[in-house]
PDB file of C-alpha atoms and ligand atoms in Angstrom:
ATOM      1  CA  MET A   1     -25.413  -4.895 -57.566  1.00 48.00           C
ATOM      2  CA  THR A   2     -25.756  -2.068 -59.967  1.00 48.00           C
ATOM      3  CA  SER A   3     -27.458   1.114 -59.717  1.00 47.00           C
ATOM      4  CA  ALA A   4     -30.342  -0.277 -62.151  1.00 52.00           C
ATOM      5  CA  SER A   5     -31.126  -2.729 -59.911  1.00 85.00           C
ATOM      6  CA  LEU A   6     -33.106  -0.460 -57.743  1.00 97.00           C
ATOM      7  CA  SER A   7     -35.788  -0.341 -60.148  1.00 97.00           C
ATOM      8  CA  GLY A   8     -38.708  -2.702 -59.809  1.00 98.00           C
ATOM      9  CA  ARG A   9     -37.736  -2.950 -56.061  1.00 98.00           C
ATOM     10  CA  ARG A  10     -40.542  -2.290 -53.649  1.00 98.00           C
ATOM     11  CA  ILE A  11     -39.160  -0.359 -50.676  1.00 99.00           C
ATOM     12  CA  TRP A  12     -40.439   0.556 -47.490  1.00 99.00           C
ATOM     13  CA  LEU A  13     -39.076   3.899 -46.601  1.00 99.00           C
ATOM     14  CA  THR A  14     -40.066   5.712 -42.893  1.00 99.00           C
ATOM     15  CA  GLY A  15     -39.093   9.608 -41.937  1.00 98.00           C
ATOM     16  CA  ALA A  16     -40.396  10.295 -45.878  1.00 98.00           C
ATOM     17  CA  SER A  17     -42.237  13.127 -45.035  1.00 98.00           C
ATOM     18  CA  SER A  18     -39.393  15.500 -44.578  1.00 98.00           C
ATOM     19  CA  GLY A  19     -35.707  16.525 -45.226  1.00 98.00           C
ATOM     20  CA  ILE A  20     -33.349  13.209 -45.980  1.00 98.00           C
ATOM     21  CA  GLY A  21     -36.184  11.232 -45.891  1.00 98.00           C
ATOM     22  CA  ARG A  22     -38.665  12.973 -48.534  1.00 98.00           C
ATOM     23  CA  ALA A  23     -35.320  13.754 -51.110  1.00 98.00           C
ATOM     24  CA  VAL A  24     -34.758   9.674 -50.476  1.00 98.00           C
ATOM     25  CA  ALA A  25     -37.936   8.806 -51.685  1.00 98.00           C
ATOM     26  CA  GLN A  26     -38.508  11.100 -54.777  1.00 98.00           C
ATOM     27  CA  GLU A  27     -34.640   9.519 -55.945  1.00 98.00           C
ATOM     28  CA  LEU A  28     -35.832   6.167 -55.558  1.00 98.00           C
ATOM     29  CA  VAL A  29     -38.719   6.874 -57.733  1.00 98.00           C
ATOM     30  CA  ARG A  30     -36.524   8.719 -60.188  1.00 98.00           C
ATOM     31  CA  ARG A  31     -34.511   5.242 -60.435  1.00 98.00           C
ATOM     32  CA  GLY A  32     -37.635   3.293 -61.054  1.00 98.00           C
ATOM     33  CA  SER A  33     -38.443   1.858 -57.616  1.00 98.00           C
ATOM     34  CA  LEU A  34     -42.047   1.343 -55.841  1.00 98.00           C
ATOM     35  CA  VAL A  35     -41.894   3.129 -52.523  1.00 98.00           C
ATOM     36  CA  ALA A  36     -44.497   2.893 -49.632  1.00 99.00           C
ATOM     37  CA  ALA A  37     -43.622   6.689 -47.685  1.00 99.00           C
ATOM     38  CA  SER A  38     -44.150   6.618 -43.773  1.00 99.00           C
ATOM     39  CA  GLY A  39     -44.184   9.383 -41.484  1.00 98.00           C
ATOM     40  CA  ARG A  40     -47.083  10.996 -39.631  1.00 98.00           C
ATOM     41  CA  ASN A  41     -47.689  13.487 -41.623  1.00 98.00           C
ATOM     42  CA  VAL A  42     -50.669  12.551 -43.613  1.00 98.00           C
ATOM     43  CA  THR A  43     -50.303  15.762 -45.739  1.00 98.00           C
ATOM     44  CA  ALA A  44     -46.425  15.945 -46.452  1.00 98.00           C
ATOM     45  CA  LEU A  45     -46.707  12.053 -47.720  1.00 98.00           C
ATOM     46  CA  GLN A  46     -49.665  12.969 -49.960  1.00 98.00           C
ATOM     47  CA  ASP A  47     -47.799  15.854 -51.464  1.00 98.00           C
ATOM     48  CA  LEU A  48     -45.198  13.702 -52.115  1.00 98.00           C
ATOM     49  CA  SER A  49     -47.043  11.214 -53.766  1.00 98.00           C
ATOM     50  CA  ALA A  50     -48.828  13.527 -56.185  1.00 98.00           C
ATOM     51  CA  LYS A  51     -45.245  14.828 -56.988  1.00 98.00           C
ATOM     52  CA  CYS A  52     -43.749  11.600 -57.410  1.00 98.00           C
ATOM     53  CA  GLY A  53     -47.126   9.946 -59.310  1.00 98.00           C
ATOM     54  CA  PRO A  54     -49.931   7.421 -57.056  1.00 98.00           C
ATOM     55  CA  ASP A  55     -48.577   5.236 -59.077  1.00 97.00           C
ATOM     56  CA  ARG A  56     -45.317   4.988 -58.005  1.00 98.00           C
ATOM     57  CA  LEU A  57     -45.410   6.512 -54.554  1.00 98.00           C
ATOM     58  CA  ILE A  58     -48.044   5.103 -51.487  1.00 98.00           C
ATOM     59  CA  PRO A  59     -48.562   6.868 -48.329  1.00 98.00           C
ATOM     60  CA  VAL A  60     -48.631   4.902 -45.224  1.00 98.00           C
ATOM     61  CA  PRO A  61     -48.880   7.217 -42.311  1.00 98.00           C
ATOM     62  CA  PHE A  62     -47.973   5.717 -38.978  1.00 98.00           C
ATOM     63  CA  ASP A  63     -46.373   6.399 -35.786  1.00 98.00           C
ATOM     64  CA  ALA A  64     -43.261   4.760 -35.541  1.00 98.00           C
ATOM     65  CA  THR A  65     -42.970   4.788 -31.732  1.00 98.00           C
ATOM     66  CA  ASP A  66     -45.934   2.566 -31.644  1.00 98.00           C
ATOM     67  CA  ARG A  67     -45.453  -0.872 -31.976  1.00 98.00           C
ATOM     68  CA  SER A  68     -48.835  -2.541 -33.117  1.00 98.00           C
ATOM     69  CA  ALA A  69     -48.857   0.799 -35.482  1.00 98.00           C
ATOM     70  CA  THR A  70     -45.545  -0.652 -36.464  1.00 99.00           C
ATOM     71  CA  THR A  71     -46.683  -3.645 -37.459  1.00 98.00           C
ATOM     72  CA  ALA A  72     -50.102  -2.751 -38.919  1.00 98.00           C
ATOM     73  CA  ALA A  73     -48.110  -0.421 -41.348  1.00 99.00           C
ATOM     74  CA  ALA A  74     -46.058  -3.247 -42.144  1.00 98.00           C
ATOM     75  CA  ARG A  75     -49.323  -5.108 -43.371  1.00 98.00           C
ATOM     76  CA  THR A  76     -50.559  -2.210 -45.331  1.00 98.00           C
ATOM     77  CA  VAL A  77     -46.962  -1.984 -46.948  1.00 98.00           C
ATOM     78  CA  GLN A  78     -47.116  -5.857 -47.759  1.00 98.00           C
ATOM     79  CA  ALA A  79     -50.802  -5.703 -49.363  1.00 98.00           C
ATOM     80  CA  ARG A  80     -49.998  -2.052 -50.970  1.00 98.00           C
ATOM     81  CA  LEU A  81     -47.225  -3.116 -52.356  1.00 98.00           C
ATOM     82  CA  GLY A  82     -47.460  -6.629 -53.453  1.00 98.00           C
ATOM     83  CA  GLY A  83     -44.072  -7.387 -50.798  1.00 98.00           C
ATOM     84  CA  VAL A  84     -41.171  -6.016 -49.883  1.00 98.00           C
ATOM     85  CA  ASP A  85     -37.730  -6.282 -51.151  1.00 98.00           C
ATOM     86  CA  ILE A  86     -36.290  -3.290 -49.119  1.00 98.00           C
ATOM     87  CA  ALA A  87     -36.645  -1.840 -45.474  1.00 99.00           C
ATOM     88  CA  PHE A  88     -34.922   1.612 -45.109  1.00 99.00           C
ATOM     89  CA  PHE A  89     -35.596   3.166 -41.842  1.00 99.00           C
ATOM     90  CA  ASN A  90     -34.907   6.225 -41.497  1.00 98.00           C
ATOM     91  CA  ALA A  91     -37.444   7.842 -39.095  1.00 98.00           C
ATOM     92  CA  GLY A  92     -36.075  10.048 -36.595  1.00 98.00           C
ATOM     93  CA  THR A  93     -35.196  13.080 -34.144  1.00 98.00           C
ATOM     94  CA  CYS A  94     -33.037  14.832 -32.105  1.00 97.00           C
ATOM     95  CA  GLU A  95     -32.784  16.823 -29.061  1.00 97.00           C
ATOM     96  CA  TYR A  96     -29.795  17.806 -27.827  1.00 95.00           C
ATOM     97  CA  VAL A  97     -29.279  17.563 -23.867  1.00 96.00           C
ATOM     98  CA  ASP A  98     -28.340  19.996 -21.471  1.00 95.00           C
ATOM     99  CA  PRO A  99     -26.583  18.894 -18.654  1.00 94.00           C
ATOM    100  CA  ARG A 100     -27.907  21.254 -16.083  1.00 96.00           C
ATOM    101  CA  ARG A 101     -30.901  19.938 -16.401  1.00 96.00           C
ATOM    102  CA  PHE A 102     -30.492  16.163 -16.873  1.00 97.00           C
ATOM    103  CA  ASP A 103     -33.878  14.585 -17.919  1.00 98.00           C
ATOM    104  CA  SER A 104     -34.640  11.277 -18.276  1.00 98.00           C
ATOM    105  CA  ARG A 105     -37.600  12.177 -20.043  1.00 98.00           C
ATOM    106  CA  LEU A 106     -35.973  13.441 -23.172  1.00 98.00           C
ATOM    107  CA  PHE A 107     -33.877  10.600 -23.274  1.00 98.00           C
ATOM    108  CA  GLU A 108     -36.817   8.417 -23.562  1.00 98.00           C
ATOM    109  CA  ARG A 109     -38.601  10.074 -26.103  1.00 98.00           C
ATOM    110  CA  VAL A 110     -35.132  10.445 -28.161  1.00 98.00           C
ATOM    111  CA  VAL A 111     -34.977   6.455 -27.484  1.00 98.00           C
ATOM    112  CA  GLN A 112     -38.311   5.879 -28.415  1.00 98.00           C
ATOM    113  CA  THR A 113     -38.335   7.737 -32.307  1.00 98.00           C
ATOM    114  CA  ASN A 114     -34.700   6.675 -32.802  1.00 98.00           C
ATOM    115  CA  PHE A 115     -33.960   2.894 -31.247  1.00 99.00           C
ATOM    116  CA  MET A 116     -36.991   1.420 -30.465  1.00 99.00           C
ATOM    117  CA  SER A 117     -39.096   2.847 -33.990  1.00 99.00           C
ATOM    118  CA  MET A 118     -36.218   0.920 -35.863  1.00 99.00           C
ATOM    119  CA  VAL A 119     -36.612  -2.153 -33.868  1.00 99.00           C
ATOM    120  CA  TYR A 120     -40.470  -2.062 -34.051  1.00 99.00           C
ATOM    121  CA  GLY A 121     -39.942  -2.027 -37.763  1.00 99.00           C
ATOM    122  CA  ILE A 122     -36.863  -4.640 -37.894  1.00 99.00           C
ATOM    123  CA  GLU A 123     -39.285  -6.913 -36.027  1.00 99.00           C
ATOM    124  CA  ALA A 124     -42.224  -6.320 -38.285  1.00 98.00           C
ATOM    125  CA  VAL A 125     -40.476  -6.487 -41.725  1.00 98.00           C
ATOM    126  CA  LEU A 126     -38.192  -9.410 -41.164  1.00 98.00           C
ATOM    127  CA  PRO A 127     -41.084 -11.815 -42.170  1.00 98.00           C
ATOM    128  CA  LEU A 128     -41.692  -9.749 -44.971  1.00 98.00           C
ATOM    129  CA  LEU A 129     -38.134  -9.711 -46.259  1.00 98.00           C
ATOM    130  CA  ARG A 130     -37.762 -13.402 -45.740  1.00 98.00           C
ATOM    131  CA  GLU A 131     -40.422 -13.899 -48.687  1.00 98.00           C
ATOM    132  CA  SER A 132     -38.534 -11.527 -51.318  1.00 98.00           C
ATOM    133  CA  ARG A 133     -35.788 -12.924 -53.426  1.00 97.00           C
ATOM    134  CA  THR A 134     -33.837  -9.559 -53.009  1.00 97.00           C
ATOM    135  CA  PRO A 135     -34.224  -8.453 -49.399  1.00 98.00           C
ATOM    136  CA  TYR A 136     -32.292  -5.785 -48.146  1.00 98.00           C
ATOM    137  CA  LEU A 137     -32.229  -4.166 -44.800  1.00 98.00           C
ATOM    138  CA  VAL A 138     -31.344  -0.105 -44.438  1.00 99.00           C
ATOM    139  CA  GLY A 139     -31.233   2.041 -41.319  1.00 99.00           C
ATOM    140  CA  MET A 140     -30.397   5.533 -40.167  1.00 98.00           C
ATOM    141  CA  SER A 141     -27.440   6.342 -38.033  1.00 98.00           C
ATOM    142  CA  SER A 142     -25.149   9.578 -38.212  1.00 98.00           C
ATOM    143  CA  THR A 143     -21.615  10.557 -38.553  1.00 98.00           C
ATOM    144  CA  VAL A 144     -21.632  10.912 -34.159  1.00 97.00           C
ATOM    145  CA  ALA A 145     -21.894   7.281 -34.254  1.00 98.00           C
ATOM    146  CA  TYR A 146     -18.157   7.442 -34.622  1.00 97.00           C
ATOM    147  CA  GLY A 147     -17.372   9.774 -31.689  1.00 96.00           C
ATOM    148  CA  CYS A 148     -18.985  11.634 -28.799  1.00 94.00           C
ATOM    149  CA  LEU A 149     -19.776  15.100 -29.245  1.00 92.00           C
ATOM    150  CA  PRO A 150     -21.073  17.980 -27.070  1.00 91.00           C
ATOM    151  CA  ARG A 151     -24.837  17.766 -25.750  1.00 93.00           C
ATOM    152  CA  ALA A 152     -25.449  14.591 -27.766  1.00 95.00           C
ATOM    153  CA  GLU A 153     -25.843  11.994 -25.042  1.00 97.00           C
ATOM    154  CA  ALA A 154     -29.105  11.129 -25.697  1.00 98.00           C
ATOM    155  CA  TYR A 155     -29.283  11.729 -29.848  1.00 98.00           C
ATOM    156  CA  GLY A 156     -25.764  10.102 -30.113  1.00 98.00           C
ATOM    157  CA  ALA A 157     -26.350   7.442 -27.629  1.00 98.00           C
ATOM    158  CA  THR A 158     -29.081   6.184 -30.298  1.00 98.00           C
ATOM    159  CA  LYS A 159     -27.187   6.424 -33.197  1.00 98.00           C
ATOM    160  CA  ALA A 160     -24.238   4.494 -32.188  1.00 98.00           C
ATOM    161  CA  ALA A 161     -26.827   1.800 -30.290  1.00 99.00           C
ATOM    162  CA  ILE A 162     -28.214   1.331 -34.162  1.00 99.00           C
ATOM    163  CA  LYS A 163     -24.825   1.440 -35.979  1.00 98.00           C
ATOM    164  CA  TYR A 164     -24.193  -1.232 -33.292  1.00 98.00           C
ATOM    165  CA  MET A 165     -27.423  -3.422 -33.629  1.00 98.00           C
ATOM    166  CA  LEU A 166     -27.048  -3.192 -37.138  1.00 99.00           C
ATOM    167  CA  GLU A 167     -23.727  -4.216 -37.484  1.00 98.00           C
ATOM    168  CA  SER A 168     -24.700  -7.248 -35.415  1.00 98.00           C
ATOM    169  CA  LEU A 169     -27.443  -8.312 -37.251  1.00 98.00           C
ATOM    170  CA  ARG A 170     -25.653  -8.026 -40.817  1.00 98.00           C
ATOM    171  CA  LEU A 171     -23.819 -10.771 -38.742  1.00 98.00           C
ATOM    172  CA  ASP A 172     -26.858 -13.123 -38.339  1.00 98.00           C
ATOM    173  CA  LEU A 173     -28.688 -12.279 -41.065  1.00 98.00           C
ATOM    174  CA  ALA A 174     -25.632 -13.120 -43.478  1.00 98.00           C
ATOM    175  CA  ALA A 175     -26.460 -17.023 -43.151  1.00 97.00           C
ATOM    176  CA  GLU A 176     -30.089 -16.012 -45.027  1.00 98.00           C
ATOM    177  CA  GLN A 177     -28.502 -13.461 -46.989  1.00 97.00           C
ATOM    178  CA  ILE A 178     -30.068 -10.689 -46.021  1.00 98.00           C
ATOM    179  CA  PRO A 179     -27.952  -7.973 -46.333  1.00 98.00           C
ATOM    180  CA  VAL A 180     -27.617  -4.969 -44.178  1.00 98.00           C
ATOM    181  CA  SER A 181     -26.538  -1.033 -44.401  1.00 98.00           C
ATOM    182  CA  VAL A 182     -25.975   1.460 -42.065  1.00 98.00           C
ATOM    183  CA  VAL A 183     -26.381   5.344 -43.569  1.00 99.00           C
ATOM    184  CA  CYS A 184     -23.727   7.687 -41.071  1.00 98.00           C
ATOM    185  CA  PRO A 185     -24.455  10.959 -42.779  1.00 98.00           C
ATOM    186  CA  GLY A 186     -22.347  13.943 -41.596  1.00 97.00           C
ATOM    187  CA  PHE A 187     -24.311  17.496 -42.055  1.00 96.00           C
ATOM    188  CA  VAL A 188     -27.284  17.406 -44.284  1.00 97.00           C
ATOM    189  CA  ARG A 189     -29.351  20.772 -44.652  1.00 96.00           C
ATOM    190  CA  THR A 190     -32.748  19.745 -43.654  1.00 96.00           C
ATOM    191  CA  PRO A 191     -35.670  21.027 -40.808  1.00 93.00           C
ATOM    192  CA  LEU A 192     -33.817  18.894 -38.434  1.00 91.00           C
ATOM    193  CA  THR A 193     -30.326  20.947 -38.189  1.00 92.00           C
ATOM    194  CA  ASP A 194     -32.103  24.285 -39.029  1.00 90.00           C
ATOM    195  CA  LEU A 195     -32.922  23.955 -35.425  1.00 89.00           C
ATOM    196  CA  ASN A 196     -28.578  23.682 -34.443  1.00 88.00           C
ATOM    197  CA  ASP A 197     -26.919  26.758 -32.870  1.00 85.00           C
ATOM    198  CA  PHE A 198     -23.544  26.145 -33.479  1.00 85.00           C
ATOM    199  CA  PRO A 199     -21.341  25.737 -36.478  1.00 84.00           C
ATOM    200  CA  MET A 200     -21.814  22.513 -38.877  1.00 90.00           C
ATOM    201  CA  PRO A 201     -19.068  21.775 -41.092  1.00 89.00           C
ATOM    202  CA  PHE A 202     -19.312  20.676 -44.739  1.00 92.00           C
ATOM    203  CA  ARG A 203     -22.979  20.781 -44.207  1.00 94.00           C
ATOM    204  CA  ILE A 204     -24.449  19.729 -47.594  1.00 97.00           C
ATOM    205  CA  GLU A 205     -28.049  19.607 -49.131  1.00 97.00           C
ATOM    206  CA  VAL A 206     -30.776  17.006 -48.980  1.00 98.00           C
ATOM    207  CA  ASP A 207     -30.534  15.863 -52.647  1.00 98.00           C
ATOM    208  CA  GLU A 208     -26.710  15.423 -52.615  1.00 98.00           C
ATOM    209  CA  ALA A 209     -27.244  13.241 -49.409  1.00 98.00           C
ATOM    210  CA  ALA A 210     -30.081  11.213 -51.329  1.00 98.00           C
ATOM    211  CA  ARG A 211     -27.742  10.449 -54.066  1.00 98.00           C
ATOM    212  CA  ARG A 212     -25.188   9.529 -51.919  1.00 98.00           C
ATOM    213  CA  ILE A 213     -27.532   7.467 -50.340  1.00 98.00           C
ATOM    214  CA  ALA A 214     -29.539   6.003 -53.343  1.00 98.00           C
ATOM    215  CA  ASP A 215     -25.806   5.327 -54.897  1.00 98.00           C
ATOM    216  CA  GLY A 216     -24.995   3.353 -51.777  1.00 98.00           C
ATOM    217  CA  MET A 217     -28.157   1.287 -51.719  1.00 98.00           C
ATOM    218  CA  ALA A 218     -27.710   0.483 -55.320  1.00 98.00           C
ATOM    219  CA  ARG A 219     -23.892  -1.431 -54.634  1.00 98.00           C
ATOM    220  CA  GLN A 220     -25.555  -2.478 -50.890  1.00 98.00           C
ATOM    221  CA  ASP A 221     -22.373  -0.902 -49.081  1.00 98.00           C
ATOM    222  CA  PRO A 222     -22.004  -1.889 -45.623  1.00 98.00           C
ATOM    223  CA  GLU A 223     -21.431   1.731 -44.575  1.00 98.00           C
ATOM    224  CA  ILE A 224     -23.107   4.305 -46.668  1.00 98.00           C
ATOM    225  CA  HIS A 225     -21.361   7.174 -44.910  1.00 98.00           C
ATOM    226  CA  PHE A 226     -20.740  11.055 -46.276  1.00 98.00           C
ATOM    227  CA  PRO A 227     -19.704  13.683 -47.015  1.00 98.00           C
ATOM    228  CA  LYS A 228     -16.332  12.004 -47.346  1.00 97.00           C
ATOM    229  CA  ARG A 229     -14.159  15.212 -46.742  1.00 96.00           C
ATOM    230  CA  PHE A 230     -16.167  14.929 -42.872  1.00 95.00           C
ATOM    231  CA  SER A 231     -16.590  10.982 -42.562  1.00 97.00           C
ATOM    232  CA  ILE A 232     -13.528   9.975 -43.051  1.00 97.00           C
ATOM    233  CA  PRO A 233     -11.084  12.815 -40.912  1.00 94.00           C
ATOM    234  CA  PHE A 234     -13.837  11.949 -38.063  1.00 94.00           C
ATOM    235  CA  LYS A 235     -13.358   8.448 -38.034  1.00 96.00           C
ATOM    236  CA  LEU A 236      -9.555   8.945 -37.715  1.00 95.00           C
ATOM    237  CA  LEU A 237      -9.943  11.657 -35.172  1.00 94.00           C
ATOM    238  CA  ALA A 238     -11.897   8.992 -33.087  1.00 94.00           C
ATOM    239  CA  MET A 239      -9.111   6.784 -33.218  1.00 95.00           C
ATOM    240  CA  LEU A 240      -6.851   9.017 -31.268  1.00 95.00           C
ATOM    241  CA  PRO A 241      -6.288   8.760 -26.991  1.00 95.00           C
ATOM    242  CA  ALA A 242      -9.207   9.901 -25.472  1.00 94.00           C
ATOM    243  CA  GLY A 243      -7.535  12.725 -24.071  1.00 93.00           C
ATOM    244  CA  LEU A 244      -6.570  14.368 -27.275  1.00 93.00           C
ATOM    245  CA  TYR A 245      -9.893  13.394 -29.080  1.00 93.00           C
ATOM    246  CA  ASN A 246     -11.401  15.107 -25.783  1.00 91.00           C
ATOM    247  CA  ARG A 247      -9.831  18.819 -26.652  1.00 88.00           C
ATOM    248  CA  VAL A 248     -10.795  18.448 -29.931  1.00 85.00           C
ATOM    249  CA  ALA A 249     -13.973  16.945 -30.152  1.00 83.00           C
ATOM    250  CA  ALA A 250     -14.906  20.069 -27.462  1.00 78.00           C
ATOM    251  CA  ARG A 251     -14.246  22.843 -29.923  1.00 74.00           C
ATOM    252  CA  LEU A 252     -15.903  20.628 -33.150  1.00 69.00           C
ATOM    253  CA  VAL A 253     -19.442  21.484 -31.945  1.00 60.00           C
ATOM    254  CA  ARG A 254     -19.332  24.578 -29.757  1.00 59.00           C
ATOM    255  CA  ALA A 255     -22.805  26.410 -29.015  1.00 45.00           C
ATOM    256  CA  SER A 256     -22.923  29.881 -30.501  1.00 37.00           C
TER     257      SER A 256
HETATM  258  N1  NAP B   1     -29.770  16.258 -41.377  1.00 71.80           N
HETATM  259  C1  NAP B   1     -29.041  15.562 -40.649  1.00 71.80           C
HETATM  260  O1  NAP B   1     -27.840  16.543 -41.048  1.00 71.80           O
HETATM  261  C2  NAP B   1     -28.579  14.419 -40.298  1.00 71.80           C
HETATM  262  C3  NAP B   1     -27.530  13.694 -40.324  1.00 71.80           C
HETATM  263  C4  NAP B   1     -27.431  12.709 -39.969  1.00 71.80           C
HETATM  264  C5  NAP B   1     -28.625  11.396 -39.356  1.00 71.80           C
HETATM  265  N2  NAP B   1     -29.626  12.315 -39.920  1.00 71.80           N
HETATM  266  C6  NAP B   1     -30.542  11.073 -39.125  1.00 71.80           C
HETATM  267  O2  NAP B   1     -31.722  11.021 -40.559  1.00 71.80           O
HETATM  268  C7  NAP B   1     -32.892  11.015 -40.131  1.00 71.80           C
HETATM  269  C8  NAP B   1     -34.117  11.688 -41.065  1.00 71.80           C
HETATM  270  O3  NAP B   1     -33.567  13.118 -40.436  1.00 71.80           O
HETATM  271  P1  NAP B   1     -33.861  14.622 -41.260  1.00 71.80           P
HETATM  272  O4  NAP B   1     -32.538  15.786 -41.263  1.00 71.80           O
HETATM  273  O5  NAP B   1     -34.379  14.614 -42.910  1.00 71.80           O
HETATM  274  O6  NAP B   1     -34.523  15.280 -40.427  1.00 71.80           O
HETATM  275  P2  NAP B   1     -36.649  15.852 -40.466  1.00 71.80           P
HETATM  276  O7  NAP B   1     -36.777  16.703 -41.946  1.00 71.80           O
HETATM  277  O8  NAP B   1     -37.411  16.233 -39.250  1.00 71.80           O
HETATM  278  O9  NAP B   1     -36.863  14.115 -40.781  1.00 71.80           O
HETATM  279  C9  NAP B   1     -37.586  13.476 -39.839  1.00 71.80           C
HETATM  280  C10 NAP B   1     -38.254  12.232 -40.167  1.00 71.80           C
HETATM  281  O10 NAP B   1     -38.690  11.403 -39.138  1.00 71.80           O
HETATM  282  C11 NAP B   1     -40.452  10.823 -39.180  1.00 71.80           C
HETATM  283  N3  NAP B   1     -40.653  11.089 -37.731  1.00 71.80           N
HETATM  284  C12 NAP B   1     -39.986  11.493 -36.705  1.00 71.80           C
HETATM  285  N4  NAP B   1     -40.598  10.624 -35.499  1.00 71.80           N
HETATM  286  C13 NAP B   1     -41.534  10.149 -36.096  1.00 71.80           C
HETATM  287  C14 NAP B   1     -42.451   9.138 -35.521  1.00 71.80           C
HETATM  288  N5  NAP B   1     -42.290   9.340 -34.098  1.00 71.80           N
HETATM  289  N6  NAP B   1     -43.272   8.569 -36.209  1.00 71.80           N
HETATM  290  C15 NAP B   1     -43.058   8.135 -37.636  1.00 71.80           C
HETATM  291  N7  NAP B   1     -41.876   9.542 -38.257  1.00 71.80           N
HETATM  292  C16 NAP B   1     -41.532   9.881 -37.397  1.00 71.80           C
HETATM  293  C17 NAP B   1     -40.682  12.477 -39.668  1.00 71.80           C
HETATM  294  O11 NAP B   1     -41.803  12.434 -39.938  1.00 71.80           O
HETATM  295  P3  NAP B   1     -43.515  13.402 -39.534  1.00 71.80           P
HETATM  296  O12 NAP B   1     -43.158  14.366 -38.737  1.00 71.80           O
HETATM  297  O13 NAP B   1     -44.301  13.460 -40.298  1.00 71.80           O
HETATM  298  O14 NAP B   1     -43.603  12.217 -38.626  1.00 71.80           O
HETATM  299  C18 NAP B   1     -39.875  13.380 -40.887  1.00 71.80           C
HETATM  300  O15 NAP B   1     -40.344  12.615 -41.889  1.00 71.80           O
HETATM  301  C19 NAP B   1     -32.662  11.155 -38.579  1.00 71.80           C
HETATM  302  O16 NAP B   1     -32.700   9.618 -38.219  1.00 71.80           O
HETATM  303  C20 NAP B   1     -31.713  12.078 -38.548  1.00 71.80           C
HETATM  304  O17 NAP B   1     -31.085  11.337 -37.003  1.00 71.80           O
HETATM  305  C21 NAP B   1     -29.704  13.566 -40.149  1.00 71.80           C
END
């Protein structure tokens, strides 16, 4: 598949109202895709639509933690785009755990927003992808899925679960010729990481992340990971014996 092949594709993208998703939406429109852009923030989606062109980017707001709202949104996307060739589930949040106040409700929020939203989305979109001649499924994980980091007990667990689910699904959907990509960015400058209180090695700008993701989607890379100067050493680090890994990881993202 070449870069040109994103042109004319009908793409449903969640988490498009901010950060990486917003930049990816703009990049996909630049490459000729027709995008249904989702998030809860209606104003942000309308602004984006005005910027990209209302005929190229259609806002489909909904709450991704709500299963029936997700089913309804998929129907709207199908009606507005006339079908779905690519679904990219990117919506997500991050909350760090304070082990002194270990709170199951924090886990419920993060699991619901990151993991279950993607499960609901896949459930709703698979029948639509099966009607496409060029179906393709993409989901947002993170390099944190490669190895554990301090305070990421909830966020990291959801991203590892997403990676496992998508890789498993890739095996099962191969028979139907539905490729599946998992996206694993390192640190990207967005409203989400602006809240972080620790050093973020090799953090990149959101436009660079969007280009990397669109390039990976055009090639249908099974795993889209970047920046390589961070993601590859992190993968290698995660292969170290646990004792050694723990000593390095504990220093990697230390609260300032
Ligand atoms: N930034 C990084 O360094 C980084 C690294 C690795 C992975 N990621 C992942 O990349 C994705 C985007 O992150 P970001 O950094 O771009 O963060 P962001 O700027 O905060 O964007 C998060 C997006 O998710 C949407 N969202 C959150 N909860 C939602 C809900 N309940 N229903 C519908 N949409 C919801 C938000 O839309 P509304 O607020 O409008 O609902 C927003 O569009 C996340 O999955 C994140 O885990 C980010």
